[in-house]
């Protein structure tokens, strides 16, 4: 079945650091990938839609200069959290669409000290 | 405004005790109703997609049904390994793949 790999699985870093998270579709090509954020005991909130070869589409309230998205190939999207601060600490999950179904990575736990 | 609401928030079951989870939705133009299972610290795992009212799908002890306003996930004779958070999500009409998630139902099955 369709597999999405996300790396790293967890990151701990100091405030002010930029952090890059990778999302790969392993056995299918994805022109569209999605980035979500999930707070404890809450559901997934869509942050942005990543489109291969073009600019990402951000949801209302998401700072595009804060969360940089690059989708350079049909199997890889990256999310860079720039100058991260403690309030950016969260669980970030990516997904990729294979036909009509979104398949999710196992998430990245980001902790900013 | 598109909205997806799940109930109950949490459910504690004895092994073998069947139950149902509810997902009610209000979306303008549904492109599929999706069910996912999420284990702690993991991403959601795809279970089912339902596209039209009256549709049903089954997988092992799980059965999903859909009406025009809600979906149910029935768990028959659950086992401890069915413990997880079950998420439903509505596919939105303006974009294939864009999903509106409910808050989830946390299910705990005790032996």
mmCIF file of C-alpha atoms in Angstrom:
data_model
loop_
_atom_site.group_PDB
_atom_site.id
_atom_site.type_symbol
_atom_site.label_atom_id
_atom_site.label_comp_id
_atom_site.label_asym_id
_atom_site.label_seq_id
_atom_site.Cartn_x
_atom_site.Cartn_y
_atom_site.Cartn_z
ATOM 1 C CA UNK A 1 0.000 0.000 0.000
ATOM 2 C CA UNK A 2 0.885 3.661 -0.239
ATOM 3 C CA UNK A 3 3.585 4.690 2.227
ATOM 4 C CA UNK A 4 4.584 8.160 3.342
ATOM 5 C CA UNK A 5 7.840 8.633 5.198
ATOM 6 C CA UNK A 6 8.504 11.644 7.413
ATOM 7 C CA UNK A 7 11.862 12.624 8.873
ATOM 8 C CA UNK A 8 12.959 13.365 11.522
ATOM 9 C CA UNK A 9 10.503 11.811 13.946
ATOM 10 C CA UNK A 10 11.462 14.214 16.706
ATOM 11 C CA UNK A 11 13.532 17.342 17.116
ATOM 12 C CA UNK A 12 14.608 19.274 20.180
ATOM 13 C CA UNK A 13 16.344 22.571 19.543
ATOM 14 C CA UNK A 14 16.960 26.016 20.922
ATOM 15 C CA UNK A 15 14.769 29.027 20.288
ATOM 16 C CA UNK A 16 15.779 30.870 17.125
ATOM 17 C CA UNK A 17 16.858 27.756 15.249
ATOM 18 C CA UNK A 18 15.354 26.851 11.878
ATOM 19 C CA UNK A 19 14.167 23.276 11.505
ATOM 20 C CA UNK A 20 13.546 21.351 8.284
ATOM 21 C CA UNK A 21 11.124 18.418 8.100
ATOM 22 C CA UNK A 22 11.020 16.088 5.087
ATOM 23 C CA UNK A 23 8.031 14.233 3.733
ATOM 24 C CA UNK A 24 8.474 11.539 1.075
ATOM 25 C CA UNK A 25 6.007 9.382 -0.814
ATOM 26 C CA UNK A 26 7.837 6.067 -1.093
ATOM 27 C CA UNK A 27 5.938 4.061 -3.679
ATOM 28 C CA UNK A 28 3.865 6.611 -5.543
ATOM 29 C CA UNK A 29 4.170 10.083 -6.971
ATOM 30 C CA UNK A 30 2.332 12.941 -5.333
ATOM 31 C CA UNK A 31 1.774 16.248 -7.074
ATOM 32 C CA UNK A 32 0.041 17.430 -3.925
ATOM 33 C CA UNK A 33 1.134 16.995 -0.336
ATOM 34 C CA UNK A 34 -0.344 18.498 2.804
ATOM 35 C CA UNK A 35 1.102 19.733 6.066
ATOM 36 C CA UNK A 36 -0.870 19.510 9.305
ATOM 37 C CA UNK A 37 -0.277 20.547 12.861
ATOM 38 C CA UNK A 38 -1.719 18.702 15.852
ATOM 39 C CA UNK A 39 -1.800 19.889 19.449
ATOM 40 C CA UNK A 40 -2.238 17.413 22.318
ATOM 41 C CA UNK A 41 -5.739 15.956 22.529
ATOM 42 C CA UNK A 42 -6.784 17.946 19.469
ATOM 43 C CA UNK A 43 -7.373 17.036 15.871
ATOM 44 C CA UNK A 44 -5.301 17.772 12.821
ATOM 45 C CA UNK A 45 -5.345 21.317 11.505
ATOM 46 C CA UNK A 46 -4.360 21.854 7.898
ATOM 47 C CA UNK A 47 -1.547 24.364 7.583
ATOM 48 C CA UNK A 48 -0.803 24.352 3.889
ATOM 49 C CA UNK A 49 -1.092 22.508 0.611
ATOM 50 C CA UNK A 50 2.197 21.780 -1.118
ATOM 51 C CA UNK A 51 2.091 21.709 -4.909
ATOM 52 C CA UNK A 52 4.913 20.212 -6.943
ATOM 53 C CA UNK A 53 6.623 22.853 -9.021
ATOM 54 C CA UNK A 54 4.588 25.780 -7.735
ATOM 55 C CA UNK A 55 3.973 27.829 -4.627
ATOM 56 C CA UNK A 56 2.305 26.334 -1.607
ATOM 57 C CA UNK A 57 -1.183 27.407 -0.601
ATOM 58 C CA UNK A 58 -1.449 28.415 3.046
ATOM 59 C CA UNK A 59 -4.534 28.272 5.243
ATOM 60 C CA UNK A 60 -5.821 31.416 6.857
ATOM 61 C CA UNK A 61 -3.757 32.438 9.862
ATOM 62 C CA UNK A 62 -0.650 30.451 8.884
ATOM 63 C CA UNK A 63 2.426 32.633 8.358
ATOM 64 C CA UNK A 64 4.025 31.716 5.051
ATOM 65 C CA UNK A 65 7.316 33.363 6.016
ATOM 66 C CA UNK A 66 7.393 31.322 9.189
ATOM 67 C CA UNK A 67 6.568 27.968 7.626
ATOM 68 C CA UNK A 68 8.439 27.632 4.341
ATOM 69 C CA UNK A 69 7.313 24.835 2.069
ATOM 70 C CA UNK A 70 9.208 23.446 -0.893
ATOM 71 C CA UNK A 71 7.892 20.686 -3.157
ATOM 72 C CA UNK A 72 10.753 20.225 -5.590
ATOM 73 C CA UNK A 73 9.934 16.734 -6.832
ATOM 74 C CA UNK A 74 6.977 14.385 -7.153
ATOM 75 C CA UNK A 75 8.072 12.447 -4.075
ATOM 76 C CA UNK A 76 9.441 15.075 -1.690
ATOM 77 C CA UNK A 77 8.031 18.049 0.166
ATOM 78 C CA UNK A 78 9.841 19.914 2.929
ATOM 79 C CA UNK A 79 8.555 22.162 5.690
ATOM 80 C CA UNK A 80 11.031 24.568 7.279
ATOM 81 C CA UNK A 81 10.054 26.226 10.527
ATOM 82 C CA UNK A 82 12.124 29.390 10.503
ATOM 83 C CA UNK A 83 13.448 30.998 13.671
ATOM 84 C CA UNK A 84 11.416 28.604 15.786
ATOM 85 C CA UNK A 85 10.108 29.677 19.179
ATOM 86 C CA UNK A 86 8.517 27.684 22.010
ATOM 87 C CA UNK A 87 5.011 28.410 20.707
ATOM 88 C CA UNK A 88 5.942 26.524 17.522
ATOM 89 C CA UNK A 89 6.362 23.339 19.537
ATOM 90 C CA UNK A 90 3.849 20.837 18.207
ATOM 91 C CA UNK A 91 3.337 17.604 16.295
ATOM 92 C CA UNK A 92 3.682 18.211 12.561
ATOM 93 C CA UNK A 93 2.271 15.625 10.155
ATOM 94 C CA UNK A 94 2.470 15.477 6.396
ATOM 95 C CA UNK A 95 0.295 13.592 3.976
ATOM 96 C CA UNK A 96 0.367 12.764 0.304
ATOM 97 C CA UNK A 97 -2.569 12.013 -1.937
ATOM 98 C CA UNK A 98 -2.583 8.728 -3.816
ATOM 99 C CA UNK A 99 -5.587 8.813 -6.111
ATOM 100 C CA UNK A 100 -8.445 9.820 -3.790
ATOM 101 C CA UNK A 101 -6.916 8.942 -0.441
ATOM 102 C CA UNK A 102 -4.509 10.893 1.748
ATOM 103 C CA UNK A 103 -1.837 8.791 3.381
ATOM 104 C CA UNK A 104 -0.021 10.192 6.375
ATOM 105 C CA UNK A 105 3.509 10.118 7.665
ATOM 106 C CA UNK A 106 4.209 9.264 11.277
ATOM 107 C CA UNK A 107 4.736 12.880 12.241
ATOM 108 C CA UNK A 108 7.531 14.991 13.674
ATOM 109 C CA UNK A 109 7.480 15.991 17.319
ATOM 110 C CA UNK A 110 9.076 19.455 17.492
ATOM 111 C CA UNK A 111 10.141 20.824 20.863
ATOM 112 C CA UNK A 112 11.653 24.299 21.061
ATOM 113 C CA UNK A 113 13.453 25.141 24.267
ATOM 114 C CA UNK B 1 -18.781 27.026 7.563
ATOM 115 C CA UNK B 2 -17.619 23.462 7.071
ATOM 116 C CA UNK B 3 -17.763 21.498 10.295
ATOM 117 C CA UNK B 4 -17.138 17.928 11.425
ATOM 118 C CA UNK B 5 -18.156 16.825 14.921
ATOM 119 C CA UNK B 6 -17.382 13.480 16.525
ATOM 120 C CA UNK B 7 -18.977 11.886 19.554
ATOM 121 C CA UNK B 8 -18.325 10.666 22.108
ATOM 122 C CA UNK B 9 -14.935 12.217 22.879
ATOM 123 C CA UNK B 10 -13.860 9.063 24.656
ATOM 124 C CA UNK B 11 -15.191 5.538 24.918
ATOM 125 C CA UNK B 12 -14.140 2.798 27.260
ATOM 126 C CA UNK B 13 -15.220 -0.719 26.268
ATOM 127 C CA UNK B 14 -14.805 -4.183 27.655
ATOM 128 C CA UNK B 15 -13.357 -6.672 25.221
ATOM 129 C CA UNK B 16 -16.233 -8.040 23.155
ATOM 130 C CA UNK B 17 -18.549 -5.113 23.945
ATOM 131 C CA UNK B 18 -19.716 -3.702 20.602
ATOM 132 C CA UNK B 19 -20.353 0.024 20.161
ATOM 133 C CA UNK B 20 -20.663 2.813 17.603
ATOM 134 C CA UNK B 21 -18.862 6.102 17.048
ATOM 135 C CA UNK B 22 -20.641 9.046 15.467
ATOM 136 C CA UNK B 23 -19.384 11.624 13.003
ATOM 137 C CA UNK B 24 -21.778 14.381 11.972
ATOM 138 C CA UNK B 25 -20.791 16.764 9.225
ATOM 139 C CA UNK B 26 -21.903 20.004 7.668
ATOM 140 C CA UNK B 27 -19.959 20.674 4.491
ATOM 141 C CA UNK B 28 -20.842 22.319 1.237
ATOM 142 C CA UNK B 29 -20.193 19.627 -1.301
ATOM 143 C CA UNK B 30 -18.824 16.475 0.300
ATOM 144 C CA UNK B 31 -16.036 14.731 -1.574
ATOM 145 C CA UNK B 32 -15.916 11.617 0.488
ATOM 146 C CA UNK B 33 -16.102 10.867 4.194
ATOM 147 C CA UNK B 34 -12.891 9.350 5.490
ATOM 148 C CA UNK B 35 -12.169 7.306 8.599
ATOM 149 C CA UNK B 36 -8.685 7.034 10.050
ATOM 150 C CA UNK B 37 -7.181 5.339 13.066
ATOM 151 C CA UNK B 38 -4.437 7.131 14.996
ATOM 152 C CA UNK B 39 -2.204 5.503 17.584
ATOM 153 C CA UNK B 40 -0.318 7.680 20.110
ATOM 154 C CA UNK B 41 2.674 9.442 18.576
ATOM 155 C CA UNK B 42 1.817 8.212 15.074
ATOM 156 C CA UNK B 43 0.183 9.606 11.983
ATOM 157 C CA UNK B 44 -3.356 8.610 10.999
ATOM 158 C CA UNK B 45 -3.787 5.263 9.285
ATOM 159 C CA UNK B 46 -6.398 5.089 6.533
ATOM 160 C CA UNK B 47 -9.407 2.843 7.168
ATOM 161 C CA UNK B 48 -12.311 3.708 4.844
ATOM 162 C CA UNK B 49 -13.720 6.167 2.367
ATOM 163 C CA UNK B 50 -17.467 6.518 1.860
ATOM 164 C CA UNK B 51 -18.835 8.544 -1.021
ATOM 165 C CA UNK B 52 -22.615 8.336 -1.009
ATOM 166 C CA UNK B 53 -25.459 7.969 1.465
ATOM 167 C CA UNK B 54 -26.296 4.346 2.101
ATOM 168 C CA UNK B 55 -22.785 3.143 1.411
ATOM 169 C CA UNK B 56 -21.201 0.698 3.855
ATOM 170 C CA UNK B 57 -17.666 -0.670 4.139
ATOM 171 C CA UNK B 58 -16.200 -3.317 6.417
ATOM 172 C CA UNK B 59 -12.751 -4.298 7.566
ATOM 173 C CA UNK B 60 -12.323 -6.970 10.199
ATOM 174 C CA UNK B 61 -14.256 -5.768 13.274
ATOM 175 C CA UNK B 62 -14.963 -2.313 11.853
ATOM 176 C CA UNK B 63 -17.900 -1.239 9.717
ATOM 177 C CA UNK B 64 -18.491 2.288 8.461
ATOM 178 C CA UNK B 65 -21.812 3.642 7.233
ATOM 179 C CA UNK B 66 -22.860 6.969 5.752
ATOM 180 C CA UNK B 67 -26.041 9.026 5.659
ATOM 181 C CA UNK B 68 -26.569 12.521 4.273
ATOM 182 C CA UNK B 69 -25.641 14.119 7.592
ATOM 183 C CA UNK B 70 -23.534 11.650 9.533
ATOM 184 C CA UNK B 71 -21.346 8.598 9.481
ATOM 185 C CA UNK B 72 -21.028 5.800 11.986
ATOM 186 C CA UNK B 73 -18.103 3.553 12.755
ATOM 187 C CA UNK B 74 -19.319 0.334 14.333
ATOM 188 C CA UNK B 75 -16.848 -1.734 16.300
ATOM 189 C CA UNK B 76 -18.031 -5.314 16.703
ATOM 190 C CA UNK B 77 -16.620 -7.465 19.512
ATOM 191 C CA UNK B 78 -13.587 -5.212 19.971
ATOM 192 C CA UNK B 79 -10.210 -6.453 21.128
ATOM 193 C CA UNK B 80 -7.575 -4.505 23.103
ATOM 194 C CA UNK B 81 -5.630 -3.927 19.890
ATOM 195 C CA UNK B 82 -8.566 -1.841 18.623
ATOM 196 C CA UNK B 83 -7.664 0.791 21.223
ATOM 197 C CA UNK B 84 -6.826 4.006 19.360
ATOM 198 C CA UNK B 85 -8.214 7.387 18.452
ATOM 199 C CA UNK B 86 -10.584 7.197 15.510
ATOM 200 C CA UNK B 87 -10.769 10.263 13.315
ATOM 201 C CA UNK B 88 -13.294 11.104 10.690
ATOM 202 C CA UNK B 89 -12.661 13.695 8.011
ATOM 203 C CA UNK B 90 -14.757 15.266 5.290
ATOM 204 C CA UNK B 91 -13.261 15.753 1.867
ATOM 205 C CA UNK B 92 -13.990 19.309 0.786
ATOM 206 C CA UNK B 93 -15.361 20.228 -2.591
ATOM 207 C CA UNK B 94 -12.869 22.932 -3.437
ATOM 208 C CA UNK B 95 -9.864 20.654 -3.512
ATOM 209 C CA UNK B 96 -9.216 16.978 -3.911
ATOM 210 C CA UNK B 97 -7.340 15.918 -0.834
ATOM 211 C CA UNK B 98 -8.251 18.818 1.414
ATOM 212 C CA UNK B 99 -9.759 17.332 4.562
ATOM 213 C CA UNK B 100 -11.708 18.813 7.477
ATOM 214 C CA UNK B 101 -11.060 16.629 10.507
ATOM 215 C CA UNK B 102 -13.204 15.997 13.536
ATOM 216 C CA UNK B 103 -11.604 16.022 16.984
ATOM 217 C CA UNK B 104 -11.643 12.237 17.207
ATOM 218 C CA UNK B 105 -12.983 9.578 19.554
ATOM 219 C CA UNK B 106 -10.462 7.955 21.855
ATOM 220 C CA UNK B 107 -11.371 4.288 22.276
ATOM 221 C CA UNK B 108 -9.918 2.145 25.037
ATOM 222 C CA UNK B 109 -10.717 -1.578 25.033
ATOM 223 C CA UNK B 110 -9.905 -3.416 28.236
ATOM 224 C CA UNK B 111 -9.427 -7.206 28.500
#
